[in-house]
């Protein structure tokens, strides 16, 4: 794009990772980097391509701007105006914070959904498993129908933060494995406490998303012995 940009041209993006994009823009645009604004609309479905668009796609959805890299105030204002015109609400955060958050709440869930479907599809009993899979499997794995190419790139671009979240998730799986086999019998209390914490957090998040209720302070729910 560089040879075709006028001195006043503003460039922005809509990608799911920000540190790598900002670094690439800084290297590419040089002195014109202050006209680049890193953005990430938090919207969409498992469908991809222009045909998956619809008029209210961004309405009342969050758009994150990561401007800690040095975007000019004028460029930020113009990009913010553009997103507000779609009905979106603007949030700002540092790029490193963005990549950590979305490794946890977006990139890891996609990896887990892809991994589960891939694991079951590779088993000799795959036909039987899928024949009896119902709403729980549908809801958990919906995002595994997303673009493999796009999610390959996102996973690689944010692999440092994603691996950290994957390690934390593996530790919690180890907790459940220990509780299920504790002293030859399941640690029913530990399992129920974990399920209760998760159910409370999930319901609070749903009320926050659907009704705008503030998120309460959740218990830490650390590893239990």
mmCIF file of C-alpha atoms in Angstrom:
data_model
loop_
_atom_site.group_PDB
_atom_site.id
_atom_site.type_symbol
_atom_site.label_atom_id
_atom_site.label_comp_id
_atom_site.label_asym_id
_atom_site.label_seq_id
_atom_site.Cartn_x
_atom_site.Cartn_y
_atom_site.Cartn_z
ATOM 1 C CA UNK A 1 0.000 0.000 0.000
ATOM 2 C CA UNK A 2 2.819 2.424 0.826
ATOM 3 C CA UNK A 3 3.447 3.841 -2.678
ATOM 4 C CA UNK A 4 -0.253 4.625 -3.056
ATOM 5 C CA UNK A 5 -0.866 6.415 0.247
ATOM 6 C CA UNK A 6 -1.415 10.150 0.301
ATOM 7 C CA UNK A 7 0.129 12.163 3.170
ATOM 8 C CA UNK A 8 -3.263 12.365 4.898
ATOM 9 C CA UNK A 9 -4.303 8.723 4.369
ATOM 10 C CA UNK A 10 -5.227 6.799 7.521
ATOM 11 C CA UNK A 11 -4.725 3.027 7.646
ATOM 12 C CA UNK A 12 -6.442 0.731 10.138
ATOM 13 C CA UNK A 13 -7.066 -2.985 10.510
ATOM 14 C CA UNK A 14 -9.562 -5.404 12.046
ATOM 15 C CA UNK A 15 -7.351 -8.311 13.049
ATOM 16 C CA UNK A 16 -7.530 -10.493 16.167
ATOM 17 C CA UNK A 17 -3.917 -9.915 17.260
ATOM 18 C CA UNK A 18 -2.304 -6.543 17.747
ATOM 19 C CA UNK A 19 1.371 -6.679 18.757
ATOM 20 C CA UNK A 20 2.472 -8.333 15.517
ATOM 21 C CA UNK A 21 0.321 -6.028 13.379
ATOM 22 C CA UNK A 22 1.639 -2.901 15.081
ATOM 23 C CA UNK A 23 5.230 -4.093 14.648
ATOM 24 C CA UNK A 24 4.663 -4.801 10.952
ATOM 25 C CA UNK A 25 2.988 -1.424 10.417
ATOM 26 C CA UNK A 26 5.791 0.397 12.213
ATOM 27 C CA UNK A 27 8.383 -1.292 10.005
ATOM 28 C CA UNK A 28 6.413 -0.781 6.785
ATOM 29 C CA UNK A 29 5.089 2.753 7.171
ATOM 30 C CA UNK A 30 8.180 4.264 8.752
ATOM 31 C CA UNK A 31 7.638 7.976 9.350
ATOM 32 C CA UNK A 32 3.976 7.573 8.379
ATOM 33 C CA UNK A 33 3.297 5.066 11.166
ATOM 34 C CA UNK A 34 1.430 7.690 13.205
ATOM 35 C CA UNK A 35 -1.373 7.434 10.627
ATOM 36 C CA UNK A 36 -1.908 3.747 11.440
ATOM 37 C CA UNK A 37 -4.530 2.821 14.050
ATOM 38 C CA UNK A 38 -4.674 -0.786 15.275
ATOM 39 C CA UNK A 39 -8.262 -1.925 15.820
ATOM 40 C CA UNK A 40 -10.140 -5.120 16.617
ATOM 41 C CA UNK A 41 -13.939 -5.385 16.276
ATOM 42 C CA UNK A 42 -15.292 -7.998 18.696
ATOM 43 C CA UNK A 43 -18.065 -9.281 16.473
ATOM 44 C CA UNK A 44 -18.811 -11.957 13.949
ATOM 45 C CA UNK A 45 -19.902 -15.563 13.620
ATOM 46 C CA UNK A 46 -18.286 -18.823 12.628
ATOM 47 C CA UNK A 47 -19.035 -17.925 8.978
ATOM 48 C CA UNK A 48 -16.418 -16.137 6.879
ATOM 49 C CA UNK A 49 -16.266 -13.928 3.823
ATOM 50 C CA UNK A 50 -18.241 -10.922 2.599
ATOM 51 C CA UNK A 51 -21.434 -12.954 2.266
ATOM 52 C CA UNK A 52 -21.448 -13.550 6.018
ATOM 53 C CA UNK A 53 -21.864 -9.806 6.669
ATOM 54 C CA UNK A 54 -25.144 -8.278 7.842
ATOM 55 C CA UNK A 55 -26.166 -4.644 8.541
ATOM 56 C CA UNK A 56 -26.156 -4.833 12.350
ATOM 57 C CA UNK A 57 -22.924 -6.808 12.639
ATOM 58 C CA UNK A 58 -21.184 -4.199 14.811
ATOM 59 C CA UNK A 59 -24.157 -2.622 16.561
ATOM 60 C CA UNK A 60 -23.628 -2.526 20.341
ATOM 61 C CA UNK A 61 -20.444 -4.552 19.927
ATOM 62 C CA UNK A 62 -17.054 -3.633 21.333
ATOM 63 C CA UNK A 63 -14.223 -2.381 19.148
ATOM 64 C CA UNK A 64 -10.785 -2.250 20.757
ATOM 65 C CA UNK A 65 -8.302 0.418 19.661
ATOM 66 C CA UNK A 66 -4.652 -0.162 20.593
ATOM 67 C CA UNK A 67 -3.029 3.235 20.221
ATOM 68 C CA UNK A 68 -0.065 2.847 22.582
ATOM 69 C CA UNK A 69 2.192 2.464 19.566
ATOM 70 C CA UNK A 70 2.049 6.146 18.599
ATOM 71 C CA UNK A 71 -1.040 6.795 16.442
ATOM 72 C CA UNK A 72 -1.792 10.498 16.005
ATOM 73 C CA UNK A 73 -4.777 11.972 17.811
ATOM 74 C CA UNK A 74 -6.377 12.932 14.485
ATOM 75 C CA UNK A 75 -6.054 9.395 13.107
ATOM 76 C CA UNK A 76 -7.500 7.930 16.302
ATOM 77 C CA UNK A 77 -10.463 10.296 16.197
ATOM 78 C CA UNK A 78 -11.227 9.460 12.577
ATOM 79 C CA UNK A 79 -11.119 5.699 13.125
ATOM 80 C CA UNK A 80 -13.207 6.044 16.271
ATOM 81 C CA UNK A 81 -15.772 8.070 14.311
ATOM 82 C CA UNK A 82 -15.870 5.361 11.630
ATOM 83 C CA UNK A 83 -16.557 2.589 14.160
ATOM 84 C CA UNK A 84 -19.121 4.598 16.118
ATOM 85 C CA UNK A 85 -21.000 5.137 12.857
ATOM 86 C CA UNK A 86 -21.552 1.360 12.673
ATOM 87 C CA UNK A 87 -23.109 1.376 16.151
ATOM 88 C CA UNK A 88 -20.026 0.015 17.922
ATOM 89 C CA UNK A 89 -18.687 1.109 21.311
ATOM 90 C CA UNK A 90 -15.016 1.990 21.609
ATOM 91 C CA UNK A 91 -12.575 0.555 24.142
ATOM 92 C CA UNK A 92 -8.853 1.263 24.427
ATOM 93 C CA UNK A 93 -6.075 -0.905 25.788
ATOM 94 C CA UNK A 94 -2.407 -1.635 25.279
ATOM 95 C CA UNK A 95 -1.550 -4.165 22.579
ATOM 96 C CA UNK A 96 0.090 -6.601 25.000
ATOM 97 C CA UNK A 97 -2.991 -6.501 27.237
ATOM 98 C CA UNK A 98 -5.228 -7.055 24.210
ATOM 99 C CA UNK A 99 -3.303 -10.122 23.070
ATOM 100 C CA UNK A 100 -3.367 -11.666 26.548
ATOM 101 C CA UNK A 101 -7.113 -11.100 26.983
ATOM 102 C CA UNK A 102 -8.077 -12.507 23.628
ATOM 103 C CA UNK A 103 -5.746 -15.465 23.967
ATOM 104 C CA UNK A 104 -7.864 -16.354 27.009
ATOM 105 C CA UNK A 105 -11.403 -15.593 25.828
ATOM 106 C CA UNK A 106 -11.179 -16.150 22.065
ATOM 107 C CA UNK A 107 -8.070 -17.907 20.804
ATOM 108 C CA UNK A 108 -7.996 -20.629 23.473
ATOM 109 C CA UNK A 109 -11.722 -21.490 23.086
ATOM 110 C CA UNK A 110 -11.239 -21.835 19.328
ATOM 111 C CA UNK A 111 -8.196 -24.061 19.822
ATOM 112 C CA UNK A 112 -10.119 -26.253 22.282
ATOM 113 C CA UNK A 113 -13.134 -26.583 19.982
ATOM 114 C CA UNK A 114 -10.962 -27.495 16.997
ATOM 115 C CA UNK A 115 -8.966 -29.947 19.131
ATOM 116 C CA UNK A 116 -12.041 -31.746 20.492
ATOM 117 C CA UNK A 117 -13.677 -32.199 17.094
ATOM 118 C CA UNK A 118 -10.370 -33.287 15.558
ATOM 119 C CA UNK A 119 -9.787 -35.787 18.382
ATOM 120 C CA UNK A 120 -13.242 -37.368 18.055
ATOM 121 C CA UNK A 121 -13.124 -37.393 14.261
ATOM 122 C CA UNK A 122 -9.876 -39.386 14.389
ATOM 123 C CA UNK A 123 -11.261 -42.194 16.564
ATOM 124 C CA UNK A 124 -12.636 -45.506 15.209
ATOM 125 C CA UNK A 125 -15.959 -44.688 16.900
ATOM 126 C CA UNK A 126 -16.246 -41.236 15.271
ATOM 127 C CA UNK A 127 -19.478 -42.062 13.415
ATOM 128 C CA UNK A 128 -21.143 -43.183 16.633
ATOM 129 C CA UNK A 129 -19.886 -40.212 18.629
ATOM 130 C CA UNK A 130 -21.168 -37.686 16.113
ATOM 131 C CA UNK A 131 -24.474 -39.538 15.649
ATOM 132 C CA UNK A 132 -25.354 -39.029 19.300
ATOM 133 C CA UNK A 133 -23.829 -35.587 19.817
ATOM 134 C CA UNK A 134 -26.536 -33.060 20.677
ATOM 135 C CA UNK A 135 -26.943 -29.471 21.886
ATOM 136 C CA UNK A 136 -24.053 -29.457 24.373
ATOM 137 C CA UNK A 137 -21.620 -30.628 21.713
ATOM 138 C CA UNK A 138 -23.134 -28.193 19.204
ATOM 139 C CA UNK A 139 -22.736 -25.207 21.516
ATOM 140 C CA UNK A 140 -19.207 -26.084 22.610
ATOM 141 C CA UNK A 141 -17.908 -26.790 19.101
ATOM 142 C CA UNK A 142 -19.792 -24.210 17.003
ATOM 143 C CA UNK A 143 -16.633 -22.178 16.468
ATOM 144 C CA UNK A 144 -14.789 -25.216 15.128
ATOM 145 C CA UNK A 145 -16.643 -24.519 11.876
ATOM 146 C CA UNK A 146 -14.652 -21.277 11.515
ATOM 147 C CA UNK A 147 -11.973 -20.703 8.883
ATOM 148 C CA UNK A 148 -9.050 -23.092 9.531
ATOM 149 C CA UNK A 149 -6.657 -20.834 7.615
ATOM 150 C CA UNK A 150 -7.580 -17.727 9.606
ATOM 151 C CA UNK A 151 -7.371 -19.478 12.965
ATOM 152 C CA UNK A 152 -4.061 -21.092 12.027
ATOM 153 C CA UNK A 153 -2.670 -17.601 11.452
ATOM 154 C CA UNK A 154 -4.195 -16.165 14.644
ATOM 155 C CA UNK A 155 -2.828 -19.053 16.717
ATOM 156 C CA UNK A 156 0.664 -18.587 15.334
ATOM 157 C CA UNK A 157 0.593 -14.793 15.602
ATOM 158 C CA UNK A 158 -0.383 -14.929 19.282
ATOM 159 C CA UNK A 159 1.333 -18.170 20.197
ATOM 160 C CA UNK A 160 3.214 -16.789 23.228
ATOM 161 C CA UNK A 161 0.071 -15.636 25.035
ATOM 162 C CA UNK A 162 -1.911 -18.621 23.718
ATOM 163 C CA UNK A 163 0.607 -21.132 25.058
ATOM 164 C CA UNK A 164 0.480 -19.451 28.469
ATOM 165 C CA UNK A 165 -3.316 -19.756 28.559
ATOM 166 C CA UNK A 166 -3.126 -23.329 27.281
ATOM 167 C CA UNK A 167 -0.725 -24.210 30.116
ATOM 168 C CA UNK A 168 -3.128 -22.729 32.677
ATOM 169 C CA UNK A 169 -6.018 -24.675 31.168
ATOM 170 C CA UNK A 170 -3.967 -27.884 31.237
ATOM 171 C CA UNK A 171 -3.312 -27.331 34.953
ATOM 172 C CA UNK A 172 -7.050 -27.088 35.604
ATOM 173 C CA UNK A 173 -7.637 -30.279 33.588
ATOM 174 C CA UNK A 174 -5.014 -31.954 35.768
ATOM 175 C CA UNK A 175 -7.015 -30.805 38.808
ATOM 176 C CA UNK A 176 -10.131 -32.501 37.462
ATOM 177 C CA UNK A 177 -8.210 -35.668 36.661
ATOM 178 C CA UNK A 178 -6.911 -35.749 40.230
ATOM 179 C CA UNK A 179 -10.339 -35.055 41.716
ATOM 180 C CA UNK A 180 -11.965 -37.776 39.596
ATOM 181 C CA UNK A 181 -9.456 -40.368 40.759
ATOM 182 C CA UNK A 182 -8.745 -39.174 44.292
ATOM 183 C CA UNK A 183 -7.885 -42.135 46.546
ATOM 184 C CA UNK A 184 -9.823 -44.463 44.291
ATOM 185 C CA UNK A 185 -12.992 -42.391 44.446
ATOM 186 C CA UNK A 186 -14.033 -39.024 43.085
ATOM 187 C CA UNK A 187 -13.475 -35.887 45.155
ATOM 188 C CA UNK A 188 -17.111 -34.913 44.781
ATOM 189 C CA UNK A 189 -16.844 -31.714 46.829
ATOM 190 C CA UNK A 190 -13.939 -30.292 44.790
ATOM 191 C CA UNK A 191 -15.674 -31.066 41.508
ATOM 192 C CA UNK A 192 -18.913 -29.475 42.667
ATOM 193 C CA UNK A 193 -17.127 -26.344 43.930
ATOM 194 C CA UNK A 194 -15.392 -25.930 40.576
ATOM 195 C CA UNK A 195 -18.660 -26.430 38.702
ATOM 196 C CA UNK A 196 -20.408 -23.935 41.006
ATOM 197 C CA UNK A 197 -17.727 -21.270 40.510
ATOM 198 C CA UNK A 198 -17.918 -21.763 36.752
ATOM 199 C CA UNK A 199 -21.722 -21.642 36.680
ATOM 200 C CA UNK A 200 -21.763 -18.455 38.778
ATOM 201 C CA UNK A 201 -19.192 -16.757 36.565
ATOM 202 C CA UNK A 202 -20.938 -17.847 33.352
ATOM 203 C CA UNK A 203 -24.352 -16.582 34.515
ATOM 204 C CA UNK A 204 -22.857 -13.270 35.647
ATOM 205 C CA UNK A 205 -21.150 -12.853 32.268
ATOM 206 C CA UNK A 206 -24.408 -13.608 30.435
ATOM 207 C CA UNK A 207 -26.295 -10.990 32.461
ATOM 208 C CA UNK A 208 -23.507 -8.522 31.738
ATOM 209 C CA UNK A 209 -23.660 -9.190 27.995
ATOM 210 C CA UNK A 210 -27.440 -9.346 27.651
ATOM 211 C CA UNK A 211 -28.599 -6.789 30.228
ATOM 212 C CA UNK A 212 -25.578 -4.584 30.884
ATOM 213 C CA UNK A 213 -25.251 -5.620 34.517
ATOM 214 C CA UNK A 214 -21.794 -4.927 35.966
ATOM 215 C CA UNK A 215 -19.607 -7.967 36.384
ATOM 216 C CA UNK A 216 -19.307 -8.868 40.092
ATOM 217 C CA UNK A 217 -15.977 -9.630 41.696
ATOM 218 C CA UNK A 218 -15.571 -13.364 41.250
ATOM 219 C CA UNK A 219 -13.807 -15.694 43.666
ATOM 220 C CA UNK A 220 -10.311 -16.666 42.589
ATOM 221 C CA UNK A 221 -11.038 -20.384 42.659
ATOM 222 C CA UNK A 222 -7.399 -21.420 42.777
ATOM 223 C CA UNK A 223 -6.129 -24.978 42.643
ATOM 224 C CA UNK A 224 -7.540 -27.024 45.490
ATOM 225 C CA UNK A 225 -5.674 -29.691 47.366
#
